[in-house]
PDB file of C-alpha atoms in Angstrom:
ATOM      1  CA  UNK A   1       7.137  -7.046 -22.748  1.00  0.00           C
ATOM      2  CA  UNK A   2       8.877  -3.466 -22.159  1.00  0.00           C
ATOM      3  CA  UNK A   3      11.535  -3.868 -25.285  1.00  0.00           C
ATOM      4  CA  UNK A   4      10.886  -1.726 -27.966  1.00  0.00           C
ATOM      5  CA  UNK A   5       9.132  -0.265 -26.337  1.00  0.00           C
ATOM      6  CA  UNK A   6       8.498   3.917 -28.557  1.00  0.00           C
ATOM      7  CA  UNK A   7       9.938   6.210 -26.053  1.00  0.00           C
ATOM      8  CA  UNK A   8       9.853  10.221 -26.931  1.00  0.00           C
ATOM      9  CA  UNK A   9      11.895  12.667 -24.814  1.00  0.00           C
ATOM     10  CA  UNK A  10      12.007  16.128 -24.766  1.00  0.00           C
ATOM     11  CA  UNK A  11      14.238  18.722 -23.161  1.00  0.00           C
ATOM     12  CA  UNK A  12      15.967  21.777 -24.037  1.00  0.00           C
ATOM     13  CA  UNK A  13      19.163  20.865 -23.013  1.00  0.00           C
ATOM     14  CA  UNK A  14      20.627  18.500 -25.609  1.00  0.00           C
ATOM     15  CA  UNK A  15      23.156  16.850 -22.538  1.00  0.00           C
ATOM     16  CA  UNK A  16      20.078  15.297 -21.090  1.00  0.00           C
ATOM     17  CA  UNK A  17      18.525  14.001 -24.291  1.00  0.00           C
ATOM     18  CA  UNK A  18      22.035  12.662 -24.776  1.00  0.00           C
ATOM     19  CA  UNK A  19      22.070  11.174 -21.365  1.00  0.00           C
ATOM     20  CA  UNK A  20      18.604   9.212 -21.471  1.00  0.00           C
ATOM     21  CA  UNK A  21      19.132   7.921 -24.671  1.00  0.00           C
ATOM     22  CA  UNK A  22      21.974   6.619 -23.617  1.00  0.00           C
ATOM     23  CA  UNK A  23      21.017   5.002 -20.878  1.00  0.00           C
ATOM     24  CA  UNK A  24      17.586   3.529 -21.841  1.00  0.00           C
ATOM     25  CA  UNK A  25      19.332   2.577 -25.363  1.00  0.00           C
ATOM     26  CA  UNK A  26      20.516  -0.181 -23.306  1.00  0.00           C
ATOM     27  CA  UNK A  27      17.240  -1.425 -22.301  1.00  0.00           C
ATOM     28  CA  UNK A  28      16.069  -1.898 -25.753  1.00  0.00           C
ATOM     29  CA  UNK A  29      13.906   1.061 -25.892  1.00  0.00           C
ATOM     30  CA  UNK A  30      12.870   2.904 -29.205  1.00  0.00           C
ATOM     31  CA  UNK A  31      13.661   6.258 -28.832  1.00  0.00           C
ATOM     32  CA  UNK A  32      13.117   9.924 -30.654  1.00  0.00           C
ATOM     33  CA  UNK A  33      14.281  12.974 -28.402  1.00  0.00           C
ATOM     34  CA  UNK A  34      13.334  16.672 -29.302  1.00  0.00           C
ATOM     35  CA  UNK A  35      14.300  19.622 -27.785  1.00  0.00           C
ATOM     36  CA  UNK A  36      10.696  21.385 -28.362  1.00  0.00           C
ATOM     37  CA  UNK A  37       7.130  21.021 -26.867  1.00  0.00           C
ATOM     38  CA  UNK A  38       6.011  21.949 -30.372  1.00  0.00           C
ATOM     39  CA  UNK A  39       8.272  18.952 -32.284  1.00  0.00           C
ATOM     40  CA  UNK A  40       7.254  16.762 -29.692  1.00  0.00           C
ATOM     41  CA  UNK A  41       3.492  17.444 -30.677  1.00  0.00           C
ATOM     42  CA  UNK A  42       4.107  16.464 -34.585  1.00  0.00           C
ATOM     43  CA  UNK A  43       5.045  13.303 -33.525  1.00  0.00           C
ATOM     44  CA  UNK A  44       2.603  12.720 -30.931  1.00  0.00           C
ATOM     45  CA  UNK A  45       0.003  13.589 -33.980  1.00  0.00           C
ATOM     46  CA  UNK A  46       1.710  10.866 -35.591  1.00  0.00           C
ATOM     47  CA  UNK A  47       0.706   8.372 -32.988  1.00  0.00           C
ATOM     48  CA  UNK A  48       3.643   7.139 -32.287  1.00  0.00           C
ATOM     49  CA  UNK A  49       5.230   7.552 -28.981  1.00  0.00           C
ATOM     50  CA  UNK A  50       3.898   5.122 -26.163  1.00  0.00           C
ATOM     51  CA  UNK A  51       5.695   6.707 -23.726  1.00  0.00           C
ATOM     52  CA  UNK A  52       6.615  10.157 -23.249  1.00  0.00           C
ATOM     53  CA  UNK A  53       9.692  12.075 -20.574  1.00  0.00           C
ATOM     54  CA  UNK A  54       9.558  15.939 -20.504  1.00  0.00           C
ATOM     55  CA  UNK A  55      10.946  18.282 -18.724  1.00  0.00           C
ATOM     56  CA  UNK A  56       8.731  20.384 -16.684  1.00  0.00           C
ATOM     57  CA  UNK A  57      10.604  23.912 -17.646  1.00  0.00           C
ATOM     58  CA  UNK A  58      11.182  24.869 -21.203  1.00  0.00           C
ATOM     59  CA  UNK A  59      11.112  27.893 -22.932  1.00  0.00           C
ATOM     60  CA  UNK A  60       7.948  27.907 -25.095  1.00  0.00           C
ATOM     61  CA  UNK A  61       5.115  25.099 -24.407  1.00  0.00           C
ATOM     62  CA  UNK A  62       6.391  24.033 -20.996  1.00  0.00           C
ATOM     63  CA  UNK A  63       6.061  20.269 -19.404  1.00  0.00           C
ATOM     64  CA  UNK A  64       2.843  21.223 -17.649  1.00  0.00           C
ATOM     65  CA  UNK A  65       1.022  22.176 -21.473  1.00  0.00           C
ATOM     66  CA  UNK A  66       2.429  19.196 -23.057  1.00  0.00           C
ATOM     67  CA  UNK A  67       1.118  16.817 -20.445  1.00  0.00           C
ATOM     68  CA  UNK A  68      -2.759  18.324 -20.705  1.00  0.00           C
ATOM     69  CA  UNK A  69      -2.193  18.243 -24.632  1.00  0.00           C
ATOM     70  CA  UNK A  70      -1.065  14.449 -24.147  1.00  0.00           C
ATOM     71  CA  UNK A  71      -4.099  14.051 -21.952  1.00  0.00           C
ATOM     72  CA  UNK A  72      -6.096  15.467 -24.573  1.00  0.00           C
ATOM     73  CA  UNK A  73      -4.896  13.491 -27.372  1.00  0.00           C
ATOM     74  CA  UNK A  74      -3.530   9.989 -26.175  1.00  0.00           C
ATOM     75  CA  UNK A  75      -4.656   9.554 -22.619  1.00  0.00           C
ATOM     76  CA  UNK A  76      -3.061   6.346 -22.251  1.00  0.00           C
ATOM     77  CA  UNK A  77       0.396   6.926 -22.955  1.00  0.00           C
ATOM     78  CA  UNK A  78       2.000   7.245 -19.791  1.00  0.00           C
ATOM     79  CA  UNK A  79       3.994  11.071 -18.987  1.00  0.00           C
ATOM     80  CA  UNK A  80       6.921  11.320 -17.078  1.00  0.00           C
ATOM     81  CA  UNK A  81       8.331  14.197 -15.672  1.00  0.00           C
ATOM     82  CA  UNK A  82      11.627  15.582 -15.604  1.00  0.00           C
ATOM     83  CA  UNK A  83      12.182  18.401 -12.604  1.00  0.00           C
ATOM     84  CA  UNK A  84      14.848  19.866 -10.502  1.00  0.00           C
ATOM     85  CA  UNK A  85      14.747  20.541  -6.646  1.00  0.00           C
ATOM     86  CA  UNK A  86      12.719  23.884  -7.233  1.00  0.00           C
ATOM     87  CA  UNK A  87      10.110  22.565  -8.895  1.00  0.00           C
ATOM     88  CA  UNK A  88       9.211  19.302  -7.072  1.00  0.00           C
ATOM     89  CA  UNK A  89       6.171  20.306  -5.426  1.00  0.00           C
ATOM     90  CA  UNK A  90       4.848  21.649  -8.940  1.00  0.00           C
ATOM     91  CA  UNK A  91       5.902  18.213 -10.123  1.00  0.00           C
ATOM     92  CA  UNK A  92       3.642  16.895  -7.504  1.00  0.00           C
ATOM     93  CA  UNK A  93       0.835  18.890  -8.933  1.00  0.00           C
ATOM     94  CA  UNK A  94       1.405  17.373 -12.111  1.00  0.00           C
ATOM     95  CA  UNK A  95       0.887  13.611 -10.878  1.00  0.00           C
ATOM     96  CA  UNK A  96      -2.404  15.102  -9.847  1.00  0.00           C
ATOM     97  CA  UNK A  97      -3.336  16.569 -13.632  1.00  0.00           C
ATOM     98  CA  UNK A  98      -2.522  13.190 -15.297  1.00  0.00           C
ATOM     99  CA  UNK A  99       1.323  12.838 -15.316  1.00  0.00           C
ATOM    100  CA  UNK A 100       2.475   9.361 -14.957  1.00  0.00           C
ATOM    101  CA  UNK A 101       5.342  10.015 -12.291  1.00  0.00           C
ATOM    102  CA  UNK A 102       8.071  12.534 -12.121  1.00  0.00           C
ATOM    103  CA  UNK A 103      12.086  12.060 -11.677  1.00  0.00           C
ATOM    104  CA  UNK A 104      14.559  14.543  -9.851  1.00  0.00           C
ATOM    105  CA  UNK A 105      17.446  15.922 -11.674  1.00  0.00           C
ATOM    106  CA  UNK A 106      20.484  14.475 -10.880  1.00  0.00           C
ATOM    107  CA  UNK A 107      18.975  10.809 -11.490  1.00  0.00           C
ATOM    108  CA  UNK A 108      20.350   7.834 -11.340  1.00  0.00           C
ATOM    109  CA  UNK A 109      20.806   5.056 -14.479  1.00  0.00           C
ATOM    110  CA  UNK A 110      18.892   2.866 -11.599  1.00  0.00           C
ATOM    111  CA  UNK A 111      15.981   5.511 -10.909  1.00  0.00           C
ATOM    112  CA  UNK A 112      15.740   6.634 -14.757  1.00  0.00           C
ATOM    113  CA  UNK A 113      15.634   2.876 -15.749  1.00  0.00           C
ATOM    114  CA  UNK A 114      12.798   2.027 -12.741  1.00  0.00           C
ATOM    115  CA  UNK A 115      10.339   5.027 -13.911  1.00  0.00           C
ATOM    116  CA  UNK A 116      10.591   4.386 -17.380  1.00  0.00           C
ATOM    117  CA  UNK A 117       9.967   0.313 -17.447  1.00  0.00           C
ATOM    118  CA  UNK A 118       7.170   1.183 -14.659  1.00  0.00           C
ATOM    119  CA  UNK A 119       5.098   3.068 -17.552  1.00  0.00           C
ATOM    120  CA  UNK A 120       6.153   1.023 -20.110  1.00  0.00           C
ATOM    121  CA  UNK A 121       4.491  -1.844 -18.638  1.00  0.00           C
ATOM    122  CA  UNK A 122       1.462   0.375 -17.469  1.00  0.00           C
ATOM    123  CA  UNK A 123       1.433   1.269 -21.175  1.00  0.00           C
ATOM    124  CA  UNK A 124       1.530  -2.092 -22.543  1.00  0.00           C
ATOM    125  CA  UNK A 125      -1.488  -3.597 -20.272  1.00  0.00           C
ATOM    126  CA  UNK A 126      -4.609  -3.714 -21.149  1.00  0.00           C
ATOM    127  CA  UNK A 127      -7.181  -3.174 -18.471  1.00  0.00           C
ATOM    128  CA  UNK A 128     -10.950  -2.955 -18.298  1.00  0.00           C
ATOM    129  CA  UNK A 129     -10.990  -0.428 -15.230  1.00  0.00           C
ATOM    130  CA  UNK A 130      -9.546   2.415 -14.601  1.00  0.00           C
ATOM    131  CA  UNK A 131      -5.719   1.756 -12.962  1.00  0.00           C
ATOM    132  CA  UNK A 132      -6.268   4.807 -11.361  1.00  0.00           C
ATOM    133  CA  UNK A 133      -9.645   4.632  -9.748  1.00  0.00           C
ATOM    134  CA  UNK A 134     -10.066   5.315  -6.051  1.00  0.00           C
ATOM    135  CA  UNK A 135      -9.683   1.755  -3.808  1.00  0.00           C
ATOM    136  CA  UNK A 136     -10.830   2.665  -0.289  1.00  0.00           C
ATOM    137  CA  UNK A 137     -10.287  -1.260   0.640  1.00  0.00           C
ATOM    138  CA  UNK A 138      -8.036  -1.269   3.268  1.00  0.00           C
ATOM    139  CA  UNK A 139      -7.514   0.690   6.631  1.00  0.00           C
ATOM    140  CA  UNK A 140     -10.751   1.488   7.509  1.00  0.00           C
ATOM    141  CA  UNK A 141     -10.656   4.861   9.499  1.00  0.00           C
ATOM    142  CA  UNK A 142     -10.361   8.007   8.293  1.00  0.00           C
ATOM    143  CA  UNK A 143     -10.618  10.194   5.302  1.00  0.00           C
ATOM    144  CA  UNK A 144      -8.542   8.637   2.206  1.00  0.00           C
ATOM    145  CA  UNK A 145      -7.229  10.903  -0.448  1.00  0.00           C
ATOM    146  CA  UNK A 146      -5.896   9.774  -3.960  1.00  0.00           C
ATOM    147  CA  UNK A 147      -2.604  11.122  -5.858  1.00  0.00           C
ATOM    148  CA  UNK A 148      -3.133   9.873  -9.061  1.00  0.00           C
ATOM    149  CA  UNK A 149      -2.076   6.653  -9.483  1.00  0.00           C
ATOM    150  CA  UNK A 150       0.901   7.099  -7.539  1.00  0.00           C
ATOM    151  CA  UNK A 151      -0.071   6.927  -3.734  1.00  0.00           C
ATOM    152  CA  UNK A 152      -2.584   7.437  -1.344  1.00  0.00           C
ATOM    153  CA  UNK A 153      -3.069   9.148   2.065  1.00  0.00           C
ATOM    154  CA  UNK A 154      -5.076   8.286   5.011  1.00  0.00           C
ATOM    155  CA  UNK A 155      -5.677  11.136   7.015  1.00  0.00           C
ATOM    156  CA  UNK A 156      -5.933   9.017  10.872  1.00  0.00           C
ATOM    157  CA  UNK A 157      -8.829  10.641  13.729  1.00  0.00           C
ATOM    158  CA  UNK A 158      -5.869  11.913  15.724  1.00  0.00           C
ATOM    159  CA  UNK A 159      -4.723  13.620  12.580  1.00  0.00           C
ATOM    160  CA  UNK A 160      -1.494  12.038  10.781  1.00  0.00           C
ATOM    161  CA  UNK A 161      -1.647  10.852   7.694  1.00  0.00           C
ATOM    162  CA  UNK A 162      -0.784   7.097   6.506  1.00  0.00           C
ATOM    163  CA  UNK A 163       0.634   6.799   3.250  1.00  0.00           C
ATOM    164  CA  UNK A 164       0.619   3.635   0.878  1.00  0.00           C
ATOM    165  CA  UNK A 165       1.204   2.730  -2.743  1.00  0.00           C
ATOM    166  CA  UNK A 166      -1.770   3.081  -5.201  1.00  0.00           C
ATOM    167  CA  UNK A 167      -1.988  -0.336  -6.881  1.00  0.00           C
ATOM    168  CA  UNK A 168      -1.338   0.771 -10.777  1.00  0.00           C
ATOM    169  CA  UNK A 169       2.217   1.789  -8.993  1.00  0.00           C
ATOM    170  CA  UNK A 170       2.451  -1.357  -7.143  1.00  0.00           C
ATOM    171  CA  UNK A 171       1.732  -3.936  -9.826  1.00  0.00           C
ATOM    172  CA  UNK A 172       4.655  -2.354 -12.511  1.00  0.00           C
ATOM    173  CA  UNK A 173       7.172  -2.259  -9.891  1.00  0.00           C
ATOM    174  CA  UNK A 174       7.993  -6.067 -10.049  1.00  0.00           C
ATOM    175  CA  UNK A 175       9.475  -8.292  -7.275  1.00  0.00           C
ATOM    176  CA  UNK A 176      10.193  -5.989  -4.861  1.00  0.00           C
ATOM    177  CA  UNK A 177      13.379  -7.249  -2.793  1.00  0.00           C
ATOM    178  CA  UNK A 178      13.951  -4.160  -0.445  1.00  0.00           C
ATOM    179  CA  UNK A 179      12.214  -0.714   0.976  1.00  0.00           C
ATOM    180  CA  UNK A 180      14.552   1.951   1.861  1.00  0.00           C
ATOM    181  CA  UNK A 181      12.469   3.353   4.516  1.00  0.00           C
ATOM    182  CA  UNK A 182      13.033   6.817   6.329  1.00  0.00           C
ATOM    183  CA  UNK A 183      13.747   6.844  10.043  1.00  0.00           C
ATOM    184  CA  UNK A 184      11.337   7.472  12.399  1.00  0.00           C
ATOM    185  CA  UNK A 185      11.792  12.012  13.381  1.00  0.00           C
ATOM    186  CA  UNK A 186      12.885  12.468  10.011  1.00  0.00           C
ATOM    187  CA  UNK A 187      11.582  15.678   8.168  1.00  0.00           C
ATOM    188  CA  UNK A 188       9.952  14.957   4.793  1.00  0.00           C
ATOM    189  CA  UNK A 189       9.378  18.056   2.285  1.00  0.00           C
ATOM    190  CA  UNK A 190       6.456  17.395   0.051  1.00  0.00           C
ATOM    191  CA  UNK A 191       7.981  16.540  -3.124  1.00  0.00           C
ATOM    192  CA  UNK A 192      11.108  14.914  -1.827  1.00  0.00           C
ATOM    193  CA  UNK A 193      11.949  11.537  -1.497  1.00  0.00           C
ATOM    194  CA  UNK A 194       9.854   9.462   1.453  1.00  0.00           C
ATOM    195  CA  UNK A 195      10.912   6.136   0.393  1.00  0.00           C
ATOM    196  CA  UNK A 196      13.078   3.786  -2.479  1.00  0.00           C
ATOM    197  CA  UNK A 197      11.948   0.046  -3.225  1.00  0.00           C
ATOM    198  CA  UNK A 198      14.575  -1.454  -4.876  1.00  0.00           C
ATOM    199  CA  UNK A 199      13.556  -4.840  -7.117  1.00  0.00           C
ATOM    200  CA  UNK A 200      15.043  -8.253  -8.148  1.00  0.00           C
ATOM    201  CA  UNK A 201      15.523  -6.691 -11.537  1.00  0.00           C
ATOM    202  CA  UNK A 202      18.545  -4.408  -9.900  1.00  0.00           C
ATOM    203  CA  UNK A 203      16.201  -1.244 -10.685  1.00  0.00           C
ATOM    204  CA  UNK A 204      15.435   1.522  -8.140  1.00  0.00           C
ATOM    205  CA  UNK A 205      11.651   3.352  -7.365  1.00  0.00           C
ATOM    206  CA  UNK A 206      11.562   5.965  -6.121  1.00  0.00           C
ATOM    207  CA  UNK A 207       7.873   7.301  -4.037  1.00  0.00           C
ATOM    208  CA  UNK A 208       7.819  11.190  -3.335  1.00  0.00           C
ATOM    209  CA  UNK A 209       6.158  12.675   0.013  1.00  0.00           C
ATOM    210  CA  UNK A 210       2.604  13.935  -1.266  1.00  0.00           C
ATOM    211  CA  UNK A 211       2.681  15.690   1.879  1.00  0.00           C
ATOM    212  CA  UNK A 212       5.524  17.839   4.716  1.00  0.00           C
ATOM    213  CA  UNK A 213       6.027  16.254   7.502  1.00  0.00           C
ATOM    214  CA  UNK A 214       7.316  14.477  10.912  1.00  0.00           C
ATOM    215  CA  UNK A 215       7.734  10.257  10.223  1.00  0.00           C
ATOM    216  CA  UNK A 216       6.030   9.344  13.384  1.00  0.00           C
ATOM    217  CA  UNK A 217       5.826   5.691  12.413  1.00  0.00           C
ATOM    218  CA  UNK A 218       7.298   2.919  10.038  1.00  0.00           C
ATOM    219  CA  UNK A 219       5.378   0.070   8.899  1.00  0.00           C
ATOM    220  CA  UNK A 220       8.272  -2.464  10.357  1.00  0.00           C
ATOM    221  CA  UNK A 221       6.970  -5.502   8.597  1.00  0.00           C
ATOM    222  CA  UNK A 222       8.191  -4.156   5.029  1.00  0.00           C
ATOM    223  CA  UNK A 223      11.622  -5.376   6.594  1.00  0.00           C
ATOM    224  CA  UNK A 224      11.299  -8.645   6.647  1.00  0.00           C
ATOM    225  CA  UNK A 225       8.219  -8.725   4.109  1.00  0.00           C
ATOM    226  CA  UNK A 226       8.925  -6.228   1.522  1.00  0.00           C
ATOM    227  CA  UNK A 227       6.145  -7.815  -0.675  1.00  0.00           C
ATOM    228  CA  UNK A 228       3.900  -6.429   1.645  1.00  0.00           C
ATOM    229  CA  UNK A 229       3.897  -3.540  -0.042  1.00  0.00           C
ATOM    230  CA  UNK A 230       2.944  -4.849  -3.856  1.00  0.00           C
ATOM    231  CA  UNK A 231       1.082  -7.484  -2.603  1.00  0.00           C
ATOM    232  CA  UNK A 232      -1.761  -5.701  -0.040  1.00  0.00           C
ATOM    233  CA  UNK A 233      -0.870  -1.809  -1.280  1.00  0.00           C
ATOM    234  CA  UNK A 234      -4.329  -0.815   0.117  1.00  0.00           C
ATOM    235  CA  UNK A 235      -3.968  -2.611   3.703  1.00  0.00           C
ATOM    236  CA  UNK A 236      -0.642  -4.418   5.413  1.00  0.00           C
ATOM    237  CA  UNK A 237       1.237  -2.962   2.992  1.00  0.00           C
ATOM    238  CA  UNK A 238       0.700   0.794   4.103  1.00  0.00           C
ATOM    239  CA  UNK A 239       4.649   2.495   4.136  1.00  0.00           C
ATOM    240  CA  UNK A 240       4.629   5.392   6.565  1.00  0.00           C
ATOM    241  CA  UNK A 241       2.904   8.211   9.259  1.00  0.00           C
ATOM    242  CA  UNK A 242       3.458  11.419   9.192  1.00  0.00           C
ATOM    243  CA  UNK A 243       2.608  13.491  11.451  1.00  0.00           C
ATOM    244  CA  UNK A 244       1.744  16.613   8.463  1.00  0.00           C
ATOM    245  CA  UNK A 245       3.428  19.875   9.065  1.00  0.00           C
ATOM    246  CA  UNK A 246       0.448  21.856   6.838  1.00  0.00           C
ATOM    247  CA  UNK A 247      -2.379  19.168   6.140  1.00  0.00           C
ATOM    248  CA  UNK A 248      -5.358  21.264   4.479  1.00  0.00           C
ATOM    249  CA  UNK A 249      -3.178  23.817   3.055  1.00  0.00           C
ATOM    250  CA  UNK A 250      -1.010  20.653   0.844  1.00  0.00           C
ATOM    251  CA  UNK A 251      -3.692  19.168   0.309  1.00  0.00           C
ATOM    252  CA  UNK A 252      -5.644  22.002  -1.077  1.00  0.00           C
ATOM    253  CA  UNK A 253      -2.824  23.025  -3.104  1.00  0.00           C
ATOM    254  CA  UNK A 254      -2.963  19.415  -4.796  1.00  0.00           C
ATOM    255  CA  UNK A 255      -6.676  19.701  -5.333  1.00  0.00           C
ATOM    256  CA  UNK A 256      -7.163  16.631  -3.042  1.00  0.00           C
ATOM    257  CA  UNK A 257     -10.979  17.447  -1.271  1.00  0.00           C
TER     258      UNK A 257
END
């Protein structure tokens, strides 16, 4: 259950806090909002929040520093970053540092609700094993990298990169009814929208592109069988294949070795 999940929202702009509160209150979440990281730490120390949403760029304690504090004090609390276009790559690096996900301004109500419901579901699940532990089953050839609980990247023998969901992302979305794929030939910037999943509860879930490059292949099976993405995310449910533009540089930037 995600109703009554305690969500702490941190942003130095009151208008953003008001917008997030308005959208999430409709879903039954218990919301607290603060204007600084220092105020957030006081609430975090009380053990209250179950999910934290924080702006990435704030005066004083920024989102990355707050993420580190949350990870040290309450490692099971998912942290969602709010970011602008100019800081998309920094937000992607935050995933590697333990952030649950990020959402780019301006965001829609469906996008906000989608990422928060996934975080709330993860927070409520008791698991015996680490949700972000590497999974090396599935497509066998090449070298596979894992970007937190977000996605995996399989470097193929020809140098292309196949991308798919990490199980922890797949397991918290719900029933996928449609996958909004890019087109072959599209150029994706690292940190930009790779594709979106639409679910039966009318929410939208964004997968961010872990690499820059041109789309060379789509998993066309997902058009008729969208649930493959969640039922077999490490194998037949792979998503797209890219011809990377700066493979090693971008992997190094994310500390994916």
